[in-house]
Tab-separated table of N, CA, C and O in Angstrom:
chain	number	residue	atom	x	y	z
A	1	MET	N	18.372	138.822	131.176
A	1	MET	CA	18.516	138.074	132.938
A	1	MET	C	17.676	136.778	132.061
A	1	MET	O	18.099	135.587	132.390
A	2	LYS	N	15.684	137.054	132.108
A	2	LYS	CA	14.850	136.224	132.111
A	2	LYS	C	14.762	135.141	131.438
A	2	LYS	O	14.536	133.699	130.573
A	3	LYS	N	15.453	136.282	129.821
A	3	LYS	CA	15.317	135.656	128.262
A	3	LYS	C	16.196	134.264	128.654
A	3	LYS	O	16.118	133.508	127.914
A	4	ILE	N	17.682	135.114	129.137
A	4	ILE	CA	18.798	134.086	129.961
A	4	ILE	C	18.484	131.993	130.187
A	4	ILE	O	19.109	131.062	130.064
A	5	ALA	N	17.976	132.809	131.590
A	5	ALA	CA	16.978	131.396	131.726
A	5	ALA	C	16.216	130.991	131.360
A	5	ALA	O	16.293	129.356	130.909
A	6	ALA	N	15.433	131.166	130.589
A	6	ALA	CA	14.615	130.939	129.752
A	6	ALA	C	15.760	129.608	127.980
A	6	ALA	O	15.296	128.534	128.358
A	7	VAL	N	16.980	130.583	127.742
A	7	VAL	CA	17.128	129.446	127.224
A	7	VAL	C	17.463	127.900	127.335
A	7	VAL	O	18.469	127.268	126.608
A	8	PHE	N	18.281	128.746	128.993
A	8	PHE	CA	18.712	127.305	129.395
A	8	PHE	C	18.010	126.652	129.812
A	8	PHE	O	18.276	124.776	129.800
A	9	ALA	N	17.301	126.940	129.904
A	9	ALA	CA	15.895	125.916	130.832
A	9	ALA	C	15.483	125.035	128.963
A	9	ALA	O	15.685	123.410	130.183
A	10	SER	N	15.801	125.582	128.395
A	10	SER	CA	14.890	125.056	127.171
A	10	SER	C	16.016	124.229	126.309
A	10	SER	O	16.039	122.974	126.411
A	11	ALA	N	17.390	124.734	126.640
A	11	ALA	CA	18.233	123.561	125.969
A	11	ALA	C	18.433	123.065	127.275
A	11	ALA	O	18.455	121.132	126.730
A	12	SER	N	18.315	122.581	128.841
A	12	SER	CA	18.794	121.210	129.806
A	12	SER	C	17.369	120.496	129.201
A	12	SER	O	17.337	119.146	129.568
A	13	LEU	N	16.088	120.754	128.875
A	13	LEU	CA	14.426	119.898	128.627
A	13	LEU	C	15.538	119.458	127.343
A	13	LEU	O	14.882	117.898	127.215
A	14	MET	N	15.899	120.288	126.159
A	14	MET	CA	16.253	119.637	124.718
A	14	MET	C	17.367	118.294	125.435
A	14	MET	O	17.440	117.301	124.632
A	15	ALA	N	18.441	118.980	125.942
A	15	ALA	CA	19.343	117.818	126.698
A	15	ALA	C	18.862	116.775	126.577
A	15	ALA	O	19.118	115.053	126.631
A	16	LEU	N	17.853	116.754	128.001
A	16	LEU	CA	17.336	115.196	128.726
A	16	LEU	C	16.373	115.037	127.385
A	16	LEU	O	16.888	112.939	127.028
A	17	ALA	N	16.145	115.152	127.031
A	17	ALA	CA	15.345	114.155	126.341
A	17	ALA	C	16.581	113.712	124.807
A	17	ALA	O	15.436	112.294	124.211
A	18	ALA	N	16.599	114.213	124.243
A	18	ALA	CA	17.582	113.872	123.734
A	18	ALA	C	18.386	112.434	124.552
A	18	ALA	O	19.329	111.167	123.849
A	19	CYS	N	18.721	112.269	126.169
A	19	CYS	CA	19.592	111.567	126.371
A	19	CYS	C	18.307	110.003	126.992
A	19	CYS	O	18.838	109.410	127.368
A	20	GLY	N	17.265	110.185	126.933
A	20	GLY	CA	15.953	109.394	126.300
A	20	GLY	C	15.868	109.228	128.137
A	20	GLY	O	15.088	108.803	128.365
A	21	GLU	N	15.663	110.845	128.751
A	21	GLU	CA	15.289	110.728	130.904
A	21	GLU	C	14.171	111.311	130.718
A	21	GLU	O	13.025	110.934	131.674
A	22	LYS	N	13.704	111.920	129.025
A	22	LYS	CA	12.032	112.746	129.286
A	22	LYS	C	11.382	112.001	128.328
A	22	LYS	O	12.360	112.328	127.150
A	23	PRO	N	10.411	112.155	127.635
A	23	PRO	CA	9.711	111.716	126.547
A	23	PRO	C	10.046	113.133	126.061
A	23	PRO	O	10.375	114.073	126.611
A	24	ALA	N	10.105	112.681	124.597
A	24	ALA	CA	10.245	114.494	123.913
A	24	ALA	C	8.431	115.304	124.095
A	24	ALA	O	8.561	116.374	123.526
A	25	ASN	N	6.997	114.820	123.895
A	25	ASN	CA	6.552	114.571	124.204
A	25	ASN	C	6.242	116.029	125.676
A	25	ASN	O	6.054	117.297	125.461
A	26	GLU	N	6.702	115.604	126.460
A	26	GLU	CA	7.222	116.260	127.538
A	26	GLU	C	7.734	118.072	127.789
A	26	GLU	O	8.128	119.007	128.525
A	27	THR	N	8.334	117.371	127.242
A	27	THR	CA	10.044	118.685	126.883
A	27	THR	C	9.961	119.533	126.243
A	27	THR	O	9.868	120.866	126.124
A	28	ALA	N	8.987	118.930	124.874
A	28	ALA	CA	8.177	120.029	123.539
A	28	ALA	C	7.316	121.201	124.983
A	28	ALA	O	7.218	122.514	124.815
A	29	ASN	N	6.809	120.206	125.672
A	29	ASN	CA	5.927	121.198	126.742
A	29	ASN	C	6.562	121.558	127.132
A	29	ASN	O	5.406	122.879	127.592
A	30	ALA	N	6.875	121.314	128.380
A	30	ALA	CA	8.334	122.276	128.907
A	30	ALA	C	9.122	123.298	128.088
A	30	ALA	O	8.723	124.713	129.367
A	31	SER	N	9.760	122.840	127.417
A	31	SER	CA	9.946	124.748	126.517
A	31	SER	C	8.521	125.629	126.038
A	31	SER	O	9.119	126.132	126.239
A	32	ASN	N	7.601	123.991	125.871
A	32	ASN	CA	7.238	125.990	124.630
A	32	ASN	C	5.979	126.667	126.977
A	32	ASN	O	5.686	127.496	126.825
A	33	ALA	N	6.120	126.294	127.854
A	33	ALA	CA	5.043	126.773	127.991
A	33	ALA	C	6.654	128.314	129.400
A	33	ALA	O	6.229	129.194	129.368
A	34	VAL	N	7.751	127.548	128.335
A	34	VAL	CA	8.538	128.656	128.908
A	34	VAL	C	8.701	129.396	128.655
A	34	VAL	O	8.498	130.859	128.799
A	35	VAL	N	7.871	129.223	127.136
A	35	VAL	CA	8.395	130.681	125.970
A	35	VAL	C	7.230	131.715	126.241
A	35	VAL	O	6.842	132.674	126.067
A	36	GLU	N	5.611	131.230	126.334
A	36	GLU	CA	5.169	131.565	126.765
A	36	GLU	C	5.248	132.279	128.169
A	36	GLU	O	4.170	133.481	128.542
A	37	ASN	N	6.277	132.140	129.632
A	37	ASN	CA	5.789	132.360	130.399
A	37	ASN	C	6.581	133.639	129.825
A	37	ASN	O	6.878	134.709	131.113
A	38	VAL	N	7.888	133.752	129.429
A	38	VAL	CA	8.977	134.549	128.928
A	38	VAL	C	7.840	135.454	127.837
A	38	VAL	O	7.558	137.044	128.268
A	39	VAL	N	6.524	135.296	127.250
A	39	VAL	CA	5.759	135.955	126.526
A	39	VAL	C	5.012	137.235	127.042
A	39	VAL	O	4.128	138.231	127.262
A	40	GLU	N	4.769	136.204	128.507
A	40	GLU	CA	3.010	137.177	128.451
A	40	GLU	C	4.581	138.447	129.751
A	40	GLU	O	3.396	139.387	131.075
A	41	ASN	N	5.093	137.230	130.385
A	41	ASN	CA	6.344	138.572	131.754
A	41	ASN	C	6.878	139.935	130.584
A	41	ASN	O	6.381	140.709	131.397
A	42	ALA	N	6.850	139.294	129.385
A	42	ALA	CA	6.853	140.907	128.480
A	42	ALA	C	5.955	141.124	128.051
A	42	ALA	O	5.461	142.554	128.093
A	43	ALA	N	4.467	140.716	128.126
A	43	ALA	CA	3.037	141.712	127.845
A	43	ALA	C	3.452	142.423	128.978
A	43	ALA	O	2.561	143.552	129.022
A	44	ASN	N	2.954	141.706	130.567
A	44	ASN	CA	3.302	142.446	131.458
A	44	ASN	C	3.785	143.476	132.070
A	44	ASN	O	3.850	144.526	133.039
A	45	ALA	N	5.029	144.475	131.018
A	45	ALA	CA	6.465	144.548	131.089
A	45	ALA	C	6.008	145.879	130.849
A	45	ALA	O	5.750	147.271	131.393
A	46	ALA	N	5.449	145.573	129.613
A	46	ALA	CA	4.621	146.479	128.126
A	46	ALA	C	3.712	147.009	129.630
A	46	ALA	O	2.895	148.734	129.082
A	47	ASP	N	2.544	146.887	129.833
A	47	ASP	CA	1.362	146.471	130.782
A	47	ASP	C	1.669	148.353	132.067
A	47	ASP	O	1.055	148.871	131.910
A	48	ASN	N	2.956	147.776	133.088
A	48	ASN	CA	3.571	148.117	133.554
A	48	ASN	C	3.882	149.610	133.469
A	48	ASN	O	4.091	150.454	133.968
A	49	ALA	N	5.008	149.366	132.080
A	49	ALA	CA	5.345	150.970	131.452
A	49	ALA	C	3.797	151.816	131.090
A	49	ALA	O	3.778	153.122	130.812
A	50	ALA	N	2.341	151.197	130.605
A	50	ALA	CA	1.740	151.822	130.463
A	50	ALA	C	0.832	152.649	131.461
A	50	ALA	O	1.051	153.263	131.478
A	51	ASN	N	1.041	151.936	132.305
A	51	ASN	CA	0.402	152.380	133.760
A	51	ASN	C	1.005	152.912	134.214
A	51	ASN	O	0.816	154.989	134.624
A	52	ALA	N	2.834	153.216	134.475
A	52	ALA	CA	3.373	154.349	135.546
A	52	ALA	C	3.511	155.477	134.533
A	52	ALA	O	3.012	156.303	134.597
A	53	ALA	N	3.118	156.121	133.474
A	53	ALA	CA	3.205	156.406	131.891
A	53	ALA	C	1.693	157.409	132.426
A	53	ALA	O	1.552	158.869	132.206
A	54	ASN	N	0.989	156.363	132.534
A	54	ASN	CA	-0.284	157.001	133.069
A	54	ASN	C	-0.294	157.608	134.275
A	54	ASN	O	-1.409	158.831	134.935
A	55	VAL	N	0.693	157.435	135.435
A	55	VAL	CA	0.618	157.984	136.607
A	55	VAL	C	1.415	159.440	136.537
A	55	VAL	O	0.401	160.274	137.405
A	56	ALA	N	1.842	159.320	135.622
A	56	ALA	CA	2.548	160.460	134.815
A	56	ALA	C	2.407	161.755	135.293
A	56	ALA	O	1.992	162.627	135.362
A	57	ALA	N	1.817	160.767	133.716
A	57	ALA	CA	0.320	161.970	133.170
A	57	ALA	C	-1.440	162.623	134.128
A	57	ALA	O	-1.135	164.206	134.224
A	58	ASN	N	-1.668	162.059	135.407
A	58	ASN	CA	-2.007	162.195	135.998
A	58	ASN	C	-1.103	162.879	136.703
A	58	ASN	O	-2.287	163.341	137.469
A	59	ALA	N	-0.488	162.660	137.226
A	59	ALA	CA	-0.024	163.846	138.362
A	59	ALA	C	0.886	164.764	138.052
A	59	ALA	O	0.509	165.774	138.537
A	60	ALA	N	0.754	165.150	136.424
A	60	ALA	CA	1.071	166.425	135.169
A	60	ALA	C	-0.776	167.260	135.572
A	60	ALA	O	-0.194	168.160	136.062
A	61	ASN	N	-1.231	166.319	135.634
A	61	ASN	CA	-2.609	167.246	135.516
A	61	ASN	C	-2.819	167.334	136.485
A	61	ASN	O	-3.074	168.185	136.836
A	62	VAL	N	-2.506	167.057	138.136
A	62	VAL	CA	-2.507	167.525	139.142
A	62	VAL	C	-2.307	168.321	139.111
A	62	VAL	O	-3.018	169.690	139.973
A	63	ALA	N	-0.696	168.628	138.439
A	63	ALA	CA	-0.428	169.815	139.053
A	63	ALA	C	-0.480	170.709	138.348
A	63	ALA	O	-1.440	171.818	138.798
A	64	GLU	N	-1.096	171.251	136.704
A	64	GLU	CA	-1.889	171.906	136.380
A	64	GLU	C	-3.514	172.553	137.232
A	64	GLU	O	-3.423	173.648	136.706
A	65	ASN	N	-3.948	171.391	137.814
A	65	ASN	CA	-5.245	171.673	138.151
A	65	ASN	C	-5.137	172.361	139.511
A	65	ASN	O	-5.109	173.477	139.847
A	66	ALA	N	-3.778	172.078	139.808
A	66	ALA	CA	-3.893	172.339	141.759
A	66	ALA	C	-3.215	174.352	140.998
A	66	ALA	O	-2.842	175.181	141.667
A	67	SER	N	-2.468	174.424	139.055
A	67	SER	CA	-1.823	175.882	139.612
A	67	SER	C	-2.477	176.382	138.679
A	67	SER	O	-3.037	177.981	139.121
A	68	ASN	N	-3.618	175.910	138.536
A	68	ASN	CA	-4.656	176.719	138.208
A	68	ASN	C	-5.991	176.876	138.580
A	68	ASN	O	-6.936	178.181	138.188
A	69	ALA	N	-6.096	176.562	139.872
A	69	ALA	CA	-6.505	176.848	140.484
A	69	ALA	C	-6.678	178.263	142.100
A	69	ALA	O	-6.719	178.818	142.145
A	70	MET	N	-5.064	178.746	141.349
A	70	MET	CA	-4.953	179.534	142.248
A	70	MET	C	-5.536	180.900	141.261
A	70	MET	O	-5.383	181.416	140.828
């Protein structure tokens, strides 16, 4: 969903640049910002997945420790 929004945002900005309503440099900068946000969001999602895996591993360790304590 975010990728689609980024594509539409970039297309809209390029359309404005073509019509002369926005300078090309500003449009390029805005498009770059959208791409950077998409990349940053993907990196954050990967971090979140890694954190979730760590939480699961920690829970498994807690369960194993509890089992060993009995």
